[in-house]
């Protein structure tokens, strides 16, 4: 027998004060260095976002920064190229700060597991796969999910009146439980025939 997998602890987001302090530090770092350290805010955004887009933008930010530094350092006197490079550096700083703040605020307000977020449930008629059980073809729709209609002999063990056929809407959970019991009944019948 396998021991049950340990349940991860619920996600506890950092305190709001810590998040605000981090935002202030990264924005001040980028603005105080006139964009030369804006890559730090982009790195933090990529780490928080955890998506390839964040890493691509971080790489593009580093490429722009390297190009700007090369242009500024390679020309001793100020001309149109250095002015263009400094303008690009300031635009890069503005874009990096705006992107960082947008990503950080969006990720901080996103609901996490344990904060009103429920992981998606398995659809009816498809239980969670088990590692030692071969996959089964999907079962036909259960006759119990229908309110009325012809039933094949032997498929409906209870032939009494249906208490749910009195105009009340039938809860979805009961349908799911009935379908699972029907599948279990079919499975046990198949096992008895073997």
CSV table of C-alpha atoms in Angstrom, one decimal:
chain,number,residue,atom,x,y,z
A,1,UNK,CA,0.0,0.0,0.0
A,2,UNK,CA,1.1,3.5,-0.7
A,3,UNK,CA,1.1,6.1,2.0
A,4,UNK,CA,-1.0,9.2,1.1
A,5,UNK,CA,0.9,12.0,-0.4
A,6,UNK,CA,1.6,14.8,2.0
A,7,UNK,CA,-0.7,17.8,1.6
A,8,UNK,CA,1.2,21.0,0.9
A,9,UNK,CA,0.6,23.8,3.3
A,10,UNK,CA,-1.8,26.4,2.2
A,11,UNK,CA,-0.3,29.4,0.4
A,12,UNK,CA,0.3,32.3,2.7
A,13,UNK,CA,1.1,35.5,0.8
A,14,UNK,CA,3.6,37.9,2.3
A,15,UNK,CA,2.3,40.7,4.4
A,16,UNK,CA,1.1,43.8,2.5
A,17,UNK,CA,3.8,46.0,4.2
A,18,UNK,CA,6.5,43.7,2.8
A,19,UNK,CA,5.1,43.9,-0.7
A,20,UNK,CA,4.9,47.7,-0.6
A,21,UNK,CA,8.4,47.9,0.8
A,22,UNK,CA,9.7,45.7,-2.1
A,23,UNK,CA,7.9,47.8,-4.7
A,24,UNK,CA,9.4,51.0,-3.3
A,25,UNK,CA,12.9,49.5,-3.2
A,26,UNK,CA,12.8,48.2,-6.7
A,27,UNK,CA,11.2,51.3,-8.2
A,28,UNK,CA,13.7,53.6,-6.3
A,29,UNK,CA,16.6,51.4,-7.5
A,30,UNK,CA,15.5,51.7,-11.1
A,31,UNK,CA,14.7,55.4,-11.0
A,32,UNK,CA,17.7,56.4,-8.7
A,33,UNK,CA,20.1,54.7,-11.2
A,34,UNK,CA,18.4,56.4,-14.1
A,35,UNK,CA,17.5,53.0,-15.6
A,36,UNK,CA,20.9,51.3,-15.2
A,37,UNK,CA,19.5,49.0,-12.5
A,38,UNK,CA,16.0,48.6,-13.9
A,39,UNK,CA,17.0,45.0,-14.8
A,40,UNK,CA,16.6,44.2,-11.1
A,41,UNK,CA,12.9,45.1,-11.3
A,42,UNK,CA,12.5,43.1,-14.4
A,43,UNK,CA,14.2,40.1,-12.8
A,44,UNK,CA,11.8,40.4,-9.8
A,45,UNK,CA,8.8,40.6,-12.2
A,46,UNK,CA,10.0,37.5,-14.0
A,47,UNK,CA,10.4,35.6,-10.8
A,48,UNK,CA,7.0,36.6,-9.5
A,49,UNK,CA,5.2,36.0,-12.8
A,50,UNK,CA,6.8,32.6,-13.5
A,51,UNK,CA,6.0,32.7,-17.2
A,52,UNK,CA,8.2,32.7,-20.3
A,53,UNK,CA,7.1,36.2,-21.2
A,54,UNK,CA,8.6,37.7,-18.1
A,55,UNK,CA,12.0,36.0,-18.8
A,56,UNK,CA,11.9,37.2,-22.5
A,57,UNK,CA,11.2,40.8,-21.4
A,58,UNK,CA,14.0,40.5,-18.8
A,59,UNK,CA,16.4,39.4,-21.6
A,60,UNK,CA,15.2,42.2,-23.8
A,61,UNK,CA,15.8,44.7,-21.0
A,62,UNK,CA,19.3,43.5,-20.6
A,63,UNK,CA,19.9,43.7,-24.3
A,64,UNK,CA,18.7,47.3,-24.4
A,65,UNK,CA,20.8,48.2,-21.4
A,66,UNK,CA,23.9,46.6,-23.0
A,67,UNK,CA,23.3,48.5,-26.3
A,68,UNK,CA,22.8,51.8,-24.5
A,69,UNK,CA,25.9,51.4,-22.4
A,70,UNK,CA,27.9,50.5,-25.5
A,71,UNK,CA,26.7,53.5,-27.4
A,72,UNK,CA,27.3,55.9,-24.4
A,73,UNK,CA,30.7,54.6,-23.6
A,74,UNK,CA,32.0,54.3,-27.1
A,75,UNK,CA,31.5,58.0,-28.0
A,76,UNK,CA,33.5,60.6,-26.0
A,77,UNK,CA,31.5,63.6,-27.0
A,78,UNK,CA,27.8,64.2,-26.9
A,79,UNK,CA,26.0,64.0,-30.2
A,80,UNK,CA,22.7,62.6,-31.5
A,81,UNK,CA,23.7,59.0,-30.8
A,82,UNK,CA,24.3,59.6,-27.1
A,83,UNK,CA,21.1,61.6,-26.8
A,84,UNK,CA,19.2,58.8,-28.5
A,85,UNK,CA,20.9,56.3,-26.1
A,86,UNK,CA,20.0,58.3,-23.0
A,87,UNK,CA,16.4,58.7,-24.3
A,88,UNK,CA,16.2,54.9,-24.9
A,89,UNK,CA,17.6,54.3,-21.4
A,90,UNK,CA,14.9,56.6,-19.8
A,91,UNK,CA,12.2,54.8,-21.9
A,92,UNK,CA,13.5,51.5,-20.8
A,93,UNK,CA,13.5,52.6,-17.2
A,94,UNK,CA,9.9,53.8,-17.5
A,95,UNK,CA,8.7,50.6,-19.2
A,96,UNK,CA,10.5,48.4,-16.7
A,97,UNK,CA,9.0,50.2,-13.7
A,98,UNK,CA,5.5,50.2,-15.2
A,99,UNK,CA,5.7,46.5,-16.1
A,100,UNK,CA,7.1,45.5,-12.7
A,101,UNK,CA,4.4,47.3,-10.8
A,102,UNK,CA,1.7,45.9,-13.1
A,103,UNK,CA,2.9,42.3,-12.7
A,104,UNK,CA,3.6,42.6,-8.9
A,105,UNK,CA,0.2,44.1,-8.1
A,106,UNK,CA,-1.7,41.6,-10.4
A,107,UNK,CA,0.1,38.6,-8.8
A,108,UNK,CA,-0.5,39.9,-5.3
A,109,UNK,CA,-4.2,40.3,-5.9
A,110,UNK,CA,-4.7,36.9,-7.7
A,111,UNK,CA,-6.5,34.4,-5.5
A,112,UNK,CA,-4.3,31.5,-4.4
A,113,UNK,CA,-5.1,28.0,-3.1
A,114,UNK,CA,-6.5,28.5,0.4
A,115,UNK,CA,-7.8,32.0,-0.3
A,116,UNK,CA,-11.2,31.2,-1.9
A,117,UNK,CA,-9.6,29.4,-4.8
A,118,UNK,CA,-10.6,25.8,-5.3
A,119,UNK,CA,-8.6,23.6,-7.6
A,120,UNK,CA,-10.6,22.4,-10.6
A,121,UNK,CA,-12.7,19.3,-9.9
A,122,UNK,CA,-12.7,16.2,-12.1
A,123,UNK,CA,-15.6,16.2,-14.5
A,124,UNK,CA,-18.4,13.6,-13.8
A,125,UNK,CA,-17.8,10.1,-15.1
A,126,UNK,CA,-14.0,10.5,-15.1
A,127,UNK,CA,-12.4,9.7,-11.7
A,128,UNK,CA,-8.9,10.8,-10.9
A,129,UNK,CA,-6.4,8.4,-12.5
A,130,UNK,CA,-4.6,6.0,-10.3
A,131,UNK,CA,-1.0,5.1,-11.1
A,132,UNK,CA,-1.6,1.3,-10.9
A,133,UNK,CA,-4.9,1.0,-12.7
A,134,UNK,CA,-5.0,0.9,-16.5
A,135,UNK,CA,-7.1,3.7,-18.1
A,136,UNK,CA,-10.7,2.6,-18.8
A,137,UNK,CA,-12.8,3.8,-21.7
A,138,UNK,CA,-15.4,6.4,-20.6
A,139,UNK,CA,-18.6,4.9,-19.4
A,140,UNK,CA,-21.9,5.5,-21.2
A,141,UNK,CA,-24.2,8.2,-19.7
A,142,UNK,CA,-26.0,7.0,-16.6
A,143,UNK,CA,-29.7,6.3,-17.0
A,144,UNK,CA,-30.1,7.7,-13.4
A,145,UNK,CA,-29.1,11.2,-14.6
A,146,UNK,CA,-32.3,11.3,-16.7
A,147,UNK,CA,-35.7,12.1,-15.1
A,148,UNK,CA,-37.8,9.8,-17.2
A,149,UNK,CA,-37.5,7.4,-20.1
A,150,UNK,CA,-37.1,3.8,-21.0
A,151,UNK,CA,-34.6,1.8,-19.0
A,152,UNK,CA,-32.9,-1.4,-20.0
A,153,UNK,CA,-33.9,-4.4,-17.8
A,154,UNK,CA,-31.7,-4.7,-14.8
A,155,UNK,CA,-30.1,-1.3,-15.0
A,156,UNK,CA,-32.4,0.5,-12.5
A,157,UNK,CA,-32.6,-1.5,-9.3
A,158,UNK,CA,-35.2,0.8,-7.6
A,159,UNK,CA,-38.5,1.0,-9.5
A,160,UNK,CA,-40.4,3.1,-7.0
A,161,UNK,CA,-41.6,6.7,-7.4
A,162,UNK,CA,-38.9,9.3,-8.1
A,163,UNK,CA,-39.0,11.9,-5.2
A,164,UNK,CA,-37.2,14.4,-7.5
A,165,UNK,CA,-39.8,14.2,-10.3
A,166,UNK,CA,-42.1,16.6,-8.4
A,167,UNK,CA,-40.9,19.7,-10.1
A,168,UNK,CA,-38.0,20.4,-7.7
A,169,UNK,CA,-34.6,20.8,-9.5
A,170,UNK,CA,-32.4,17.8,-8.8
A,171,UNK,CA,-29.1,18.8,-7.3
A,172,UNK,CA,-26.0,18.2,-9.4
A,173,UNK,CA,-24.2,16.3,-6.6
A,174,UNK,CA,-26.9,13.7,-6.4
A,175,UNK,CA,-26.6,13.1,-10.1
A,176,UNK,CA,-22.9,12.7,-9.8
A,177,UNK,CA,-23.2,10.2,-6.9
A,178,UNK,CA,-25.9,8.2,-8.8
A,179,UNK,CA,-23.7,8.1,-11.9
A,180,UNK,CA,-20.7,6.9,-9.8
A,181,UNK,CA,-22.8,4.2,-8.1
A,182,UNK,CA,-24.1,3.1,-11.5
A,183,UNK,CA,-20.5,2.8,-12.7
A,184,UNK,CA,-19.5,0.9,-9.6
A,185,UNK,CA,-22.5,-1.5,-10.1
A,186,UNK,CA,-21.6,-2.1,-13.7
A,187,UNK,CA,-18.0,-2.7,-12.8
A,188,UNK,CA,-19.0,-5.2,-10.1
A,189,UNK,CA,-21.3,-7.1,-12.5
A,190,UNK,CA,-18.4,-7.4,-15.0
A,191,UNK,CA,-16.1,-8.7,-12.2
A,192,UNK,CA,-18.7,-11.3,-11.2
A,193,UNK,CA,-18.9,-12.6,-14.8
A,194,UNK,CA,-15.2,-13.2,-14.9
